[in-house]
């Protein structure tokens, strides 16, 4: 149980914190060993733990690998990490691991007690590394894997950040012009008796339509979003259809497919090289695939492998899949270098993802700039054109 306590140091300074203990008496003994006198203790409120970020996983694996590779004992390494980690959530999790190790638990058991905070791949990799005596090497591979995943997440946010920011800014500017400035321009031009240009009439018609039907359109959009969310939560068939459709999209579908296969191949290679049995490694890597359609296909392929088929044959039937998959897996199985073949497949998919992402960024940014610029030019022409025409007529 986890307790929230108040205590005094030997110097009489009050302090407080949280710590796990089997009872209040055990907590008192733990604090005495840390030269603290317990004043008050009560069970800490139970909160559903949040999983650590991918970057936190990568940083933790890197730091623990460096300390263990230098010969630092595990409990001292965790104590050093908990003291030097700036992120409070990560430091708290490391302190809990250190406490469990002090009570005789292995690193695997200690991490399993807080499984909701860690990626399943990290849990299984650490378990396999401890069982095989190759924990340091496994941590190095895990660090590279999580670092790559964090990099892909940053690239995705970067690719989506500029279009979203530009769209929001343009929407705010156009809303201001439509709601505030355009009606004043219309009244001013009407007072001069001059006809309105076509661009202004079209924009006024659009503004009138939004004012008349805007609430209804917004209500329909909200109801549609609510219906989609409800269908996503309640309908397995809907999730399956949406997952299948997402992989078939013209450009983004290929990017998503390559990314999913890269993650699957890298996870499978890491677990296989750490000594996890192939069928168990297939199941664990399959659980990490977020697309339901591909996950079901991988589950079916695992059943075929259990019946005696090779990985190249079973996984090669899945569509969509990278074109290099059957050949690389067949070569890896025949040569006894399956881990290297899986890593090569992951590298190939990562290269394809990187190329597609760069091409999409190079295409989206100028295209979006052109579209948004044309829209803004239309609005500015519709708003300012009549003003300049009226001023010219007055002269």
mmCIF file of C-alpha atoms in Angstrom:
data_model
loop_
_atom_site.group_PDB
_atom_site.id
_atom_site.type_symbol
_atom_site.label_atom_id
_atom_site.label_comp_id
_atom_site.label_asym_id
_atom_site.label_seq_id
_atom_site.Cartn_x
_atom_site.Cartn_y
_atom_site.Cartn_z
ATOM 1 C CA UNK A 1 0.000 0.000 0.000
ATOM 2 C CA UNK A 2 1.120 3.549 -0.667
ATOM 3 C CA UNK A 3 1.106 5.995 2.258
ATOM 4 C CA UNK A 4 1.258 9.777 2.457
ATOM 5 C CA UNK A 5 3.272 10.773 5.513
ATOM 6 C CA UNK A 6 4.579 13.695 7.555
ATOM 7 C CA UNK A 7 7.871 13.308 9.402
ATOM 8 C CA UNK A 8 10.678 15.120 11.183
ATOM 9 C CA UNK A 9 14.361 14.958 10.397
ATOM 10 C CA UNK A 10 16.898 14.535 13.208
ATOM 11 C CA UNK A 11 17.433 18.295 13.012
ATOM 12 C CA UNK A 12 13.736 18.909 13.697
ATOM 13 C CA UNK A 13 12.816 19.983 10.165
ATOM 14 C CA UNK A 14 9.344 18.942 9.003
ATOM 15 C CA UNK A 15 9.026 17.062 5.710
ATOM 16 C CA UNK A 16 6.360 15.110 3.873
ATOM 17 C CA UNK A 17 6.127 12.630 1.029
ATOM 18 C CA UNK A 18 4.706 9.352 -0.211
ATOM 19 C CA UNK A 19 6.135 5.855 0.090
ATOM 20 C CA UNK A 20 5.037 2.269 -0.348
ATOM 21 C CA UNK A 21 4.933 -0.017 2.685
ATOM 22 C CA UNK A 22 3.049 -3.100 3.833
ATOM 23 C CA UNK A 23 1.803 -1.327 6.976
ATOM 24 C CA UNK A 24 2.221 1.834 9.032
ATOM 25 C CA UNK A 25 4.737 0.028 11.230
ATOM 26 C CA UNK A 26 6.778 -0.978 8.195
ATOM 27 C CA UNK A 27 6.620 2.612 6.949
ATOM 28 C CA UNK A 28 7.904 3.817 10.327
ATOM 29 C CA UNK A 29 10.847 1.435 10.117
ATOM 30 C CA UNK A 30 11.651 2.540 6.585
ATOM 31 C CA UNK A 31 11.632 6.192 7.616
ATOM 32 C CA UNK A 32 13.773 5.479 10.676
ATOM 33 C CA UNK A 33 16.355 3.850 8.415
ATOM 34 C CA UNK A 34 16.332 7.118 6.442
ATOM 35 C CA UNK A 35 16.755 9.072 9.728
ATOM 36 C CA UNK A 36 13.178 10.376 9.707
ATOM 37 C CA UNK A 37 10.686 10.260 12.599
ATOM 38 C CA UNK A 38 7.129 9.504 11.498
ATOM 39 C CA UNK A 39 4.490 11.955 12.731
ATOM 40 C CA UNK A 40 1.435 11.085 10.668
ATOM 41 C CA UNK A 41 0.586 8.561 7.950
ATOM 42 C CA UNK A 42 -2.521 7.804 5.956
ATOM 43 C CA UNK A 43 -3.216 5.829 2.768
ATOM 44 C CA UNK A 44 -2.505 7.894 -0.327
ATOM 45 C CA UNK A 45 -5.423 8.379 -2.735
ATOM 46 C CA UNK A 46 -5.357 5.865 -5.537
ATOM 47 C CA UNK A 47 -4.876 7.462 -8.917
ATOM 48 C CA UNK A 48 -4.839 5.702 -12.243
ATOM 49 C CA UNK A 49 -1.203 5.981 -13.341
ATOM 50 C CA UNK A 50 -0.384 7.497 -16.701
ATOM 51 C CA UNK A 51 2.077 5.836 -19.017
ATOM 52 C CA UNK A 52 5.409 7.594 -19.304
ATOM 53 C CA UNK A 53 6.078 9.329 -22.593
ATOM 54 C CA UNK A 54 8.120 7.724 -25.352
ATOM 55 C CA UNK A 55 10.911 10.245 -24.773
ATOM 56 C CA UNK A 56 10.925 9.389 -21.055
ATOM 57 C CA UNK A 57 11.252 5.691 -21.957
ATOM 58 C CA UNK A 58 14.198 6.448 -24.235
ATOM 59 C CA UNK A 59 15.906 8.629 -21.625
ATOM 60 C CA UNK A 60 15.402 6.067 -18.858
ATOM 61 C CA UNK A 61 16.784 3.222 -20.972
ATOM 62 C CA UNK A 62 19.793 5.323 -22.004
ATOM 63 C CA UNK A 63 20.696 6.435 -18.490
ATOM 64 C CA UNK A 64 20.204 3.003 -16.920
ATOM 65 C CA UNK A 65 22.239 1.388 -19.716
ATOM 66 C CA UNK A 66 25.104 3.838 -19.173
ATOM 67 C CA UNK A 67 25.231 3.209 -15.415
ATOM 68 C CA UNK A 68 24.955 -0.584 -15.656
ATOM 69 C CA UNK A 69 27.536 -0.721 -18.450
ATOM 70 C CA UNK A 70 29.917 1.198 -16.166
ATOM 71 C CA UNK A 71 29.521 -1.485 -13.488
ATOM 72 C CA UNK A 72 27.201 0.389 -11.120
ATOM 73 C CA UNK A 73 24.937 -2.023 -9.159
ATOM 74 C CA UNK A 74 21.246 -1.912 -10.037
ATOM 75 C CA UNK A 75 19.990 -0.429 -6.759
ATOM 76 C CA UNK A 76 22.672 2.274 -6.805
ATOM 77 C CA UNK A 77 21.886 3.049 -10.455
ATOM 78 C CA UNK A 78 18.190 3.525 -9.681
ATOM 79 C CA UNK A 79 19.007 5.702 -6.671
ATOM 80 C CA UNK A 80 21.266 7.849 -8.855
ATOM 81 C CA UNK A 81 18.587 8.138 -11.556
ATOM 82 C CA UNK A 82 15.844 9.112 -9.089
ATOM 83 C CA UNK A 83 18.067 11.884 -7.707
ATOM 84 C CA UNK A 84 19.196 13.247 -11.070
ATOM 85 C CA UNK A 85 15.962 13.022 -13.096
ATOM 86 C CA UNK A 86 14.289 16.404 -13.582
ATOM 87 C CA UNK A 87 10.851 15.024 -14.554
ATOM 88 C CA UNK A 88 8.912 14.562 -11.296
ATOM 89 C CA UNK A 89 6.731 11.723 -12.628
ATOM 90 C CA UNK A 90 9.709 9.767 -13.949
ATOM 91 C CA UNK A 91 11.672 10.361 -10.735
ATOM 92 C CA UNK A 92 8.720 9.111 -8.669
ATOM 93 C CA UNK A 93 8.464 5.913 -10.709
ATOM 94 C CA UNK A 94 12.217 5.309 -10.351
ATOM 95 C CA UNK A 95 11.974 5.823 -6.565
ATOM 96 C CA UNK A 96 9.204 3.230 -6.426
ATOM 97 C CA UNK A 97 11.341 0.790 -8.421
ATOM 98 C CA UNK A 98 14.249 1.423 -6.069
ATOM 99 C CA UNK A 99 12.039 0.776 -3.025
ATOM 100 C CA UNK A 100 10.800 -2.526 -4.447
ATOM 101 C CA UNK A 101 14.348 -3.619 -5.234
ATOM 102 C CA UNK A 102 15.367 -2.855 -1.648
ATOM 103 C CA UNK A 103 12.629 -5.269 -0.540
ATOM 104 C CA UNK A 104 14.134 -8.042 -2.628
ATOM 105 C CA UNK A 105 12.218 -7.768 -5.912
ATOM 106 C CA UNK A 106 13.907 -8.102 -9.276
ATOM 107 C CA UNK A 107 13.739 -5.253 -11.775
ATOM 108 C CA UNK A 108 11.212 -7.219 -13.820
ATOM 109 C CA UNK A 109 8.939 -7.800 -10.808
ATOM 110 C CA UNK A 110 9.285 -4.188 -9.692
ATOM 111 C CA UNK A 111 8.317 -2.880 -13.126
ATOM 112 C CA UNK A 112 5.418 -5.327 -13.446
ATOM 113 C CA UNK A 113 3.964 -3.841 -10.256
ATOM 114 C CA UNK A 114 3.652 -0.532 -12.123
ATOM 115 C CA UNK A 115 2.912 -2.029 -15.539
ATOM 116 C CA UNK A 116 0.456 0.731 -16.449
ATOM 117 C CA UNK A 117 3.305 3.273 -16.446
ATOM 118 C CA UNK A 118 5.586 1.413 -18.851
ATOM 119 C CA UNK A 119 5.361 0.311 -22.459
ATOM 120 C CA UNK A 120 4.716 -3.475 -22.735
ATOM 121 C CA UNK A 121 7.723 -3.756 -25.022
ATOM 122 C CA UNK A 122 9.953 -2.341 -22.267
ATOM 123 C CA UNK A 123 8.506 -4.741 -19.699
ATOM 124 C CA UNK A 124 9.038 -7.790 -21.882
ATOM 125 C CA UNK A 125 12.463 -6.645 -23.044
ATOM 126 C CA UNK A 126 13.670 -6.138 -19.462
ATOM 127 C CA UNK A 127 12.241 -9.515 -18.442
ATOM 128 C CA UNK A 128 14.012 -11.244 -21.330
ATOM 129 C CA UNK A 129 17.237 -9.344 -20.658
ATOM 130 C CA UNK A 130 17.292 -10.315 -16.990
ATOM 131 C CA UNK A 131 16.466 -13.937 -17.773
ATOM 132 C CA UNK A 132 19.233 -14.202 -20.386
ATOM 133 C CA UNK A 133 21.803 -12.084 -18.517
ATOM 134 C CA UNK A 134 21.908 -9.563 -21.394
ATOM 135 C CA UNK A 135 20.048 -6.694 -19.735
ATOM 136 C CA UNK A 136 22.659 -4.081 -20.670
ATOM 137 C CA UNK A 137 22.542 -5.020 -24.367
ATOM 138 C CA UNK A 138 18.737 -5.153 -24.336
ATOM 139 C CA UNK A 139 18.544 -1.693 -22.738
ATOM 140 C CA UNK A 140 20.771 -0.319 -25.503
ATOM 141 C CA UNK A 141 18.452 -1.706 -28.195
ATOM 142 C CA UNK A 142 15.376 -0.495 -26.311
ATOM 143 C CA UNK A 143 16.844 3.003 -26.099
ATOM 144 C CA UNK A 144 17.382 3.102 -29.863
ATOM 145 C CA UNK A 145 13.855 1.845 -30.464
ATOM 146 C CA UNK A 146 12.161 4.396 -28.190
ATOM 147 C CA UNK A 147 14.389 7.182 -29.508
ATOM 148 C CA UNK A 148 13.237 6.373 -33.045
ATOM 149 C CA UNK A 149 9.593 6.341 -31.967
ATOM 150 C CA UNK A 150 10.013 9.704 -30.233
ATOM 151 C CA UNK A 151 11.637 11.134 -33.364
ATOM 152 C CA UNK A 152 8.730 9.943 -35.524
ATOM 153 C CA UNK A 153 6.255 11.510 -33.120
ATOM 154 C CA UNK A 154 8.126 14.821 -33.283
ATOM 155 C CA UNK A 155 8.177 14.706 -37.090
ATOM 156 C CA UNK A 156 4.434 14.011 -37.166
ATOM 157 C CA UNK A 157 3.708 16.943 -34.859
ATOM 158 C CA UNK A 158 5.955 19.151 -36.967
ATOM 159 C CA UNK A 159 4.249 18.080 -40.197
ATOM 160 C CA UNK A 160 0.795 18.824 -38.758
ATOM 161 C CA UNK A 161 1.728 21.885 -36.706
ATOM 162 C CA UNK A 162 2.256 24.408 -39.530
ATOM 163 C CA UNK A 163 -0.939 23.593 -41.475
ATOM 164 C CA UNK A 164 -3.052 23.691 -38.326
ATOM 165 C CA UNK A 165 -1.520 26.957 -37.134
ATOM 166 C CA UNK A 166 -1.913 28.608 -40.539
ATOM 167 C CA UNK A 167 -5.514 27.414 -40.855
ATOM 168 C CA UNK A 168 -6.447 28.714 -37.390
ATOM 169 C CA UNK A 169 -4.865 32.126 -38.025
ATOM 170 C CA UNK A 170 -6.560 32.457 -41.409
ATOM 171 C CA UNK A 171 -9.917 31.375 -39.998
ATOM 172 C CA UNK A 172 -9.638 34.000 -37.256
ATOM 173 C CA UNK A 173 -8.752 36.732 -39.777
ATOM 174 C CA UNK A 174 -11.562 35.804 -42.170
ATOM 175 C CA UNK A 175 -14.075 35.616 -39.309
ATOM 176 C CA UNK A 176 -13.129 39.129 -38.205
ATOM 177 C CA UNK A 177 -13.483 40.471 -41.745
ATOM 178 C CA UNK A 178 -16.826 38.746 -42.327
ATOM 179 C CA UNK A 179 -18.421 39.561 -38.990
ATOM 180 C CA UNK A 180 -17.100 43.039 -38.279
ATOM 181 C CA UNK A 181 -15.670 44.755 -41.340
ATOM 182 C CA UNK A 182 -17.727 43.452 -44.274
ATOM 183 C CA UNK A 183 -21.130 44.725 -42.991
ATOM 184 C CA UNK A 184 -19.645 48.205 -42.549
ATOM 185 C CA UNK A 185 -18.244 48.115 -46.094
ATOM 186 C CA UNK A 186 -21.650 47.053 -47.438
ATOM 187 C CA UNK A 187 -23.418 49.939 -45.676
ATOM 188 C CA UNK A 188 -20.788 52.415 -46.823
ATOM 189 C CA UNK A 189 -21.005 51.339 -50.476
ATOM 190 C CA UNK A 190 -24.809 51.320 -50.321
ATOM 191 C CA UNK A 191 -24.783 54.920 -49.070
ATOM 192 C CA UNK A 192 -22.804 55.989 -52.140
ATOM 193 C CA UNK A 193 -25.152 54.213 -54.548
ATOM 194 C CA UNK A 194 -22.282 52.378 -56.263
ATOM 195 C CA UNK A 195 -22.824 48.754 -57.340
ATOM 196 C CA UNK A 196 -21.058 46.026 -55.398
ATOM 197 C CA UNK A 197 -18.362 44.031 -57.248
ATOM 198 C CA UNK A 198 -18.894 40.320 -57.910
ATOM 199 C CA UNK A 199 -16.316 39.251 -55.323
ATOM 200 C CA UNK A 200 -18.063 41.308 -52.650
ATOM 201 C CA UNK A 201 -21.517 39.983 -53.577
ATOM 202 C CA UNK A 202 -20.231 36.408 -53.431
ATOM 203 C CA UNK A 203 -18.638 36.987 -50.034
ATOM 204 C CA UNK A 204 -21.793 38.667 -48.707
ATOM 205 C CA UNK A 205 -23.848 35.701 -49.900
ATOM 206 C CA UNK A 206 -21.438 33.352 -48.108
ATOM 207 C CA UNK A 207 -21.637 35.431 -44.935
ATOM 208 C CA UNK A 208 -25.437 35.524 -45.107
ATOM 209 C CA UNK A 209 -25.561 31.769 -45.601
ATOM 210 C CA UNK A 210 -23.310 31.188 -42.609
ATOM 211 C CA UNK A 211 -25.406 33.503 -40.462
ATOM 212 C CA UNK A 212 -28.598 31.778 -41.535
ATOM 213 C CA UNK A 213 -27.484 28.153 -41.507
ATOM 214 C CA UNK A 214 -24.303 28.321 -39.414
ATOM 215 C CA UNK A 215 -25.907 27.090 -36.200
ATOM 216 C CA UNK A 216 -27.631 24.252 -38.035
ATOM 217 C CA UNK A 217 -24.408 23.250 -39.805
ATOM 218 C CA UNK A 218 -22.477 23.355 -36.533
ATOM 219 C CA UNK A 219 -25.154 21.239 -34.843
ATOM 220 C CA UNK A 220 -25.042 18.698 -37.653
ATOM 221 C CA UNK A 221 -21.239 18.577 -37.455
ATOM 222 C CA UNK A 222 -21.340 18.059 -33.677
ATOM 223 C CA UNK A 223 -23.984 15.350 -33.985
ATOM 224 C CA UNK A 224 -21.972 13.654 -36.706
ATOM 225 C CA UNK A 225 -18.812 13.746 -34.567
ATOM 226 C CA UNK A 226 -20.783 12.364 -31.608
ATOM 227 C CA UNK A 227 -22.243 9.599 -33.771
ATOM 228 C CA UNK A 228 -18.775 8.673 -35.052
ATOM 229 C CA UNK A 229 -17.380 8.603 -31.504
ATOM 230 C CA UNK A 230 -20.277 6.431 -30.341
ATOM 231 C CA UNK A 231 -19.840 4.079 -33.292
ATOM 232 C CA UNK A 232 -16.113 3.868 -32.568
ATOM 233 C CA UNK A 233 -16.744 2.876 -28.949
ATOM 234 C CA UNK A 234 -19.613 0.444 -29.534
ATOM 235 C CA UNK A 235 -19.147 -1.083 -32.986
ATOM 236 C CA UNK A 236 -16.284 -3.504 -33.624
ATOM 237 C CA UNK A 237 -17.229 -3.671 -37.301
ATOM 238 C CA UNK A 238 -16.980 0.112 -37.613
ATOM 239 C CA UNK A 239 -13.498 0.154 -36.060
ATOM 240 C CA UNK A 240 -12.436 -2.664 -38.344
ATOM 241 C CA UNK A 241 -13.758 -0.876 -41.429
ATOM 242 C CA UNK A 242 -12.143 2.404 -40.463
ATOM 243 C CA UNK A 243 -8.807 0.689 -39.764
ATOM 244 C CA UNK A 244 -8.928 -1.052 -43.155
ATOM 245 C CA UNK A 245 -9.872 2.173 -44.951
ATOM 246 C CA UNK A 246 -7.041 4.104 -43.249
ATOM 247 C CA UNK A 247 -4.506 1.702 -44.779
ATOM 248 C CA UNK A 248 -6.030 2.136 -48.252
ATOM 249 C CA UNK A 249 -5.892 5.931 -48.390
ATOM 250 C CA UNK A 250 -3.955 7.165 -51.452
ATOM 251 C CA UNK A 251 -0.930 8.798 -49.788
ATOM 252 C CA UNK A 252 -1.368 8.741 -46.014
ATOM 253 C CA UNK A 253 -2.331 5.054 -46.112
ATOM 254 C CA UNK A 254 1.052 4.014 -47.467
ATOM 255 C CA UNK A 255 2.820 6.167 -44.890
ATOM 256 C CA UNK A 256 0.741 4.662 -42.090
ATOM 257 C CA UNK A 257 1.340 1.125 -43.374
ATOM 258 C CA UNK A 258 5.111 1.556 -43.529
ATOM 259 C CA UNK A 259 5.142 3.076 -40.033
ATOM 260 C CA UNK A 260 3.105 0.219 -38.546
ATOM 261 C CA UNK A 261 5.296 -2.444 -40.158
ATOM 262 C CA UNK A 262 8.444 -0.665 -39.034
ATOM 263 C CA UNK A 263 7.250 -0.623 -35.431
ATOM 264 C CA UNK A 264 6.173 -4.272 -35.611
ATOM 265 C CA UNK A 265 9.417 -5.485 -37.184
ATOM 266 C CA UNK A 266 11.592 -3.502 -34.766
ATOM 267 C CA UNK A 267 9.661 -4.763 -31.753
ATOM 268 C CA UNK A 268 9.791 -8.356 -32.995
ATOM 269 C CA UNK A 269 13.528 -8.125 -33.689
ATOM 270 C CA UNK A 270 14.214 -6.661 -30.252
ATOM 271 C CA UNK A 271 12.247 -9.370 -28.447
ATOM 272 C CA UNK A 272 13.680 -12.173 -30.590
ATOM 273 C CA UNK A 273 17.274 -11.037 -30.052
ATOM 274 C CA UNK A 274 16.598 -10.726 -26.311
ATOM 275 C CA UNK A 275 15.764 -14.421 -26.185
ATOM 276 C CA UNK A 276 11.957 -14.328 -26.120
ATOM 277 C CA UNK A 277 10.496 -17.423 -27.873
ATOM 278 C CA UNK A 278 9.291 -16.653 -31.392
ATOM 279 C CA UNK A 279 5.582 -17.292 -30.831
ATOM 280 C CA UNK A 280 5.546 -15.252 -27.624
ATOM 281 C CA UNK A 281 7.506 -12.475 -29.324
ATOM 282 C CA UNK A 282 5.005 -12.479 -32.203
ATOM 283 C CA UNK A 283 2.123 -12.086 -29.750
ATOM 284 C CA UNK A 284 3.812 -9.224 -27.889
ATOM 285 C CA UNK A 285 4.801 -7.382 -31.067
ATOM 286 C CA UNK A 286 1.272 -7.880 -32.399
ATOM 287 C CA UNK A 287 -0.227 -6.242 -29.287
ATOM 288 C CA UNK A 288 1.810 -3.112 -29.999
ATOM 289 C CA UNK A 289 0.208 -2.589 -33.446
ATOM 290 C CA UNK A 290 -2.444 0.105 -33.135
ATOM 291 C CA UNK A 291 -4.290 -0.573 -36.395
ATOM 292 C CA UNK A 292 -7.030 -3.118 -35.760
ATOM 293 C CA UNK A 293 -7.124 -4.459 -39.328
ATOM 294 C CA UNK A 294 -3.396 -5.177 -39.394
ATOM 295 C CA UNK A 295 -3.462 -6.571 -35.854
ATOM 296 C CA UNK A 296 -6.160 -9.084 -36.810
ATOM 297 C CA UNK A 297 -4.166 -10.090 -39.893
ATOM 298 C CA UNK A 298 -1.042 -10.575 -37.772
ATOM 299 C CA UNK A 299 -3.022 -12.662 -35.285
ATOM 300 C CA UNK A 300 -4.213 -14.920 -38.105
ATOM 301 C CA UNK A 301 -0.644 -15.203 -39.405
ATOM 302 C CA UNK A 302 0.568 -16.200 -35.943
ATOM 303 C CA UNK A 303 -1.975 -19.013 -35.936
ATOM 304 C CA UNK A 304 -0.570 -20.239 -39.256
ATOM 305 C CA UNK A 305 2.975 -20.098 -37.836
ATOM 306 C CA UNK A 306 1.848 -22.169 -34.843
ATOM 307 C CA UNK A 307 0.633 -24.780 -37.350
ATOM 308 C CA UNK A 308 4.100 -25.011 -38.912
ATOM 309 C CA UNK A 309 4.264 -22.385 -41.628
ATOM 310 C CA UNK A 310 7.305 -20.122 -41.928
ATOM 311 C CA UNK A 311 7.250 -16.441 -41.009
ATOM 312 C CA UNK A 312 7.939 -15.473 -44.618
ATOM 313 C CA UNK A 313 4.945 -17.456 -45.872
ATOM 314 C CA UNK A 314 2.468 -16.447 -43.157
ATOM 315 C CA UNK A 315 3.391 -12.748 -42.927
ATOM 316 C CA UNK A 316 3.877 -12.484 -46.695
ATOM 317 C CA UNK A 317 0.163 -13.126 -47.262
ATOM 318 C CA UNK A 318 -0.837 -10.013 -45.322
ATOM 319 C CA UNK A 319 -1.967 -7.052 -47.380
ATOM 320 C CA UNK A 320 -0.885 -4.337 -47.404
ATOM 321 C CA UNK A 321 2.717 -5.143 -46.549
ATOM 322 C CA UNK A 322 6.183 -3.942 -47.602
ATOM 323 C CA UNK A 323 7.364 -5.510 -50.849
ATOM 324 C CA UNK A 324 10.673 -6.575 -49.266
ATOM 325 C CA UNK A 325 9.022 -8.487 -46.413
ATOM 326 C CA UNK A 326 8.816 -12.030 -47.889
ATOM 327 C CA UNK A 327 12.331 -12.001 -49.323
ATOM 328 C CA UNK A 328 14.003 -10.597 -46.213
ATOM 329 C CA UNK A 329 12.225 -12.977 -43.841
ATOM 330 C CA UNK A 330 12.909 -15.985 -46.088
ATOM 331 C CA UNK A 331 16.599 -15.106 -46.219
ATOM 332 C CA UNK A 332 16.728 -14.545 -42.459
ATOM 333 C CA UNK A 333 15.056 -17.853 -41.669
ATOM 334 C CA UNK A 334 17.229 -19.837 -44.079
ATOM 335 C CA UNK A 335 20.468 -18.269 -42.825
ATOM 336 C CA UNK A 336 19.593 -18.299 -39.128
ATOM 337 C CA UNK A 337 19.789 -14.483 -39.019
ATOM 338 C CA UNK A 338 16.122 -13.703 -38.421
ATOM 339 C CA UNK A 339 16.895 -10.847 -36.022
ATOM 340 C CA UNK A 340 19.134 -9.136 -38.583
ATOM 341 C CA UNK A 341 16.488 -9.632 -41.292
ATOM 342 C CA UNK A 342 13.786 -8.083 -39.089
ATOM 343 C CA UNK A 343 16.036 -5.138 -38.299
ATOM 344 C CA UNK A 344 16.730 -4.683 -42.000
ATOM 345 C CA UNK A 345 12.996 -4.731 -42.705
ATOM 346 C CA UNK A 346 12.441 -2.117 -39.986
ATOM 347 C CA UNK A 347 15.250 0.038 -41.434
ATOM 348 C CA UNK A 348 13.716 -0.186 -44.898
ATOM 349 C CA UNK A 349 10.290 0.834 -43.606
ATOM 350 C CA UNK A 350 11.775 3.682 -41.565
ATOM 351 C CA UNK A 351 13.590 4.949 -44.648
ATOM 352 C CA UNK A 352 10.342 4.838 -46.618
ATOM 353 C CA UNK A 353 8.480 6.673 -43.837
ATOM 354 C CA UNK A 354 11.174 9.344 -43.706
ATOM 355 C CA UNK A 355 11.090 9.826 -47.485
ATOM 356 C CA UNK A 356 7.281 9.995 -47.641
ATOM 357 C CA UNK A 357 7.161 12.435 -44.725
ATOM 358 C CA UNK A 358 9.723 14.749 -46.311
ATOM 359 C CA UNK A 359 7.895 14.661 -49.644
ATOM 360 C CA UNK A 360 4.553 15.383 -48.002
ATOM 361 C CA UNK A 361 6.033 18.289 -46.049
ATOM 362 C CA UNK A 362 7.644 19.669 -49.208
ATOM 363 C CA UNK A 363 4.291 19.409 -51.020
ATOM 364 C CA UNK A 364 1.877 20.450 -48.288
ATOM 365 C CA UNK A 365 3.533 23.672 -47.155
ATOM 366 C CA UNK A 366 3.630 25.510 -50.517
ATOM 367 C CA UNK A 367 0.239 24.104 -51.543
ATOM 368 C CA UNK A 368 -1.332 25.207 -48.287
ATOM 369 C CA UNK A 369 0.308 28.617 -48.563
ATOM 370 C CA UNK A 370 -1.108 28.998 -52.068
ATOM 371 C CA UNK A 371 -4.634 27.976 -51.063
ATOM 372 C CA UNK A 372 -4.711 30.109 -47.912
ATOM 373 C CA UNK A 373 -3.193 33.055 -49.772
ATOM 374 C CA UNK A 374 -5.847 32.813 -52.495
ATOM 375 C CA UNK A 375 -8.621 32.728 -49.901
ATOM 376 C CA UNK A 376 -7.199 35.712 -48.052
ATOM 377 C CA UNK A 377 -6.703 37.627 -51.314
ATOM 378 C CA UNK A 378 -10.360 37.002 -52.233
ATOM 379 C CA UNK A 379 -11.556 38.270 -48.868
ATOM 380 C CA UNK A 380 -9.313 41.333 -48.955
ATOM 381 C CA UNK A 381 -10.386 42.129 -52.529
ATOM 382 C CA UNK A 382 -14.039 41.771 -51.590
ATOM 383 C CA UNK A 383 -13.651 43.993 -48.534
ATOM 384 C CA UNK A 384 -11.234 46.685 -49.698
ATOM 385 C CA UNK A 385 -12.116 46.785 -53.422
ATOM 386 C CA UNK A 386 -15.479 48.548 -52.981
ATOM 387 C CA UNK A 387 -13.912 51.040 -50.573
ATOM 388 C CA UNK A 388 -11.235 52.074 -53.063
ATOM 389 C CA UNK A 389 -13.803 52.206 -55.906
ATOM 390 C CA UNK A 390 -16.080 54.463 -53.859
ATOM 391 C CA UNK A 391 -13.221 56.742 -52.872
ATOM 392 C CA UNK A 392 -12.167 56.983 -56.517
ATOM 393 C CA UNK A 393 -15.699 57.886 -57.567
ATOM 394 C CA UNK A 394 -15.883 60.631 -54.915
ATOM 395 C CA UNK A 395 -12.769 62.257 -56.346
#
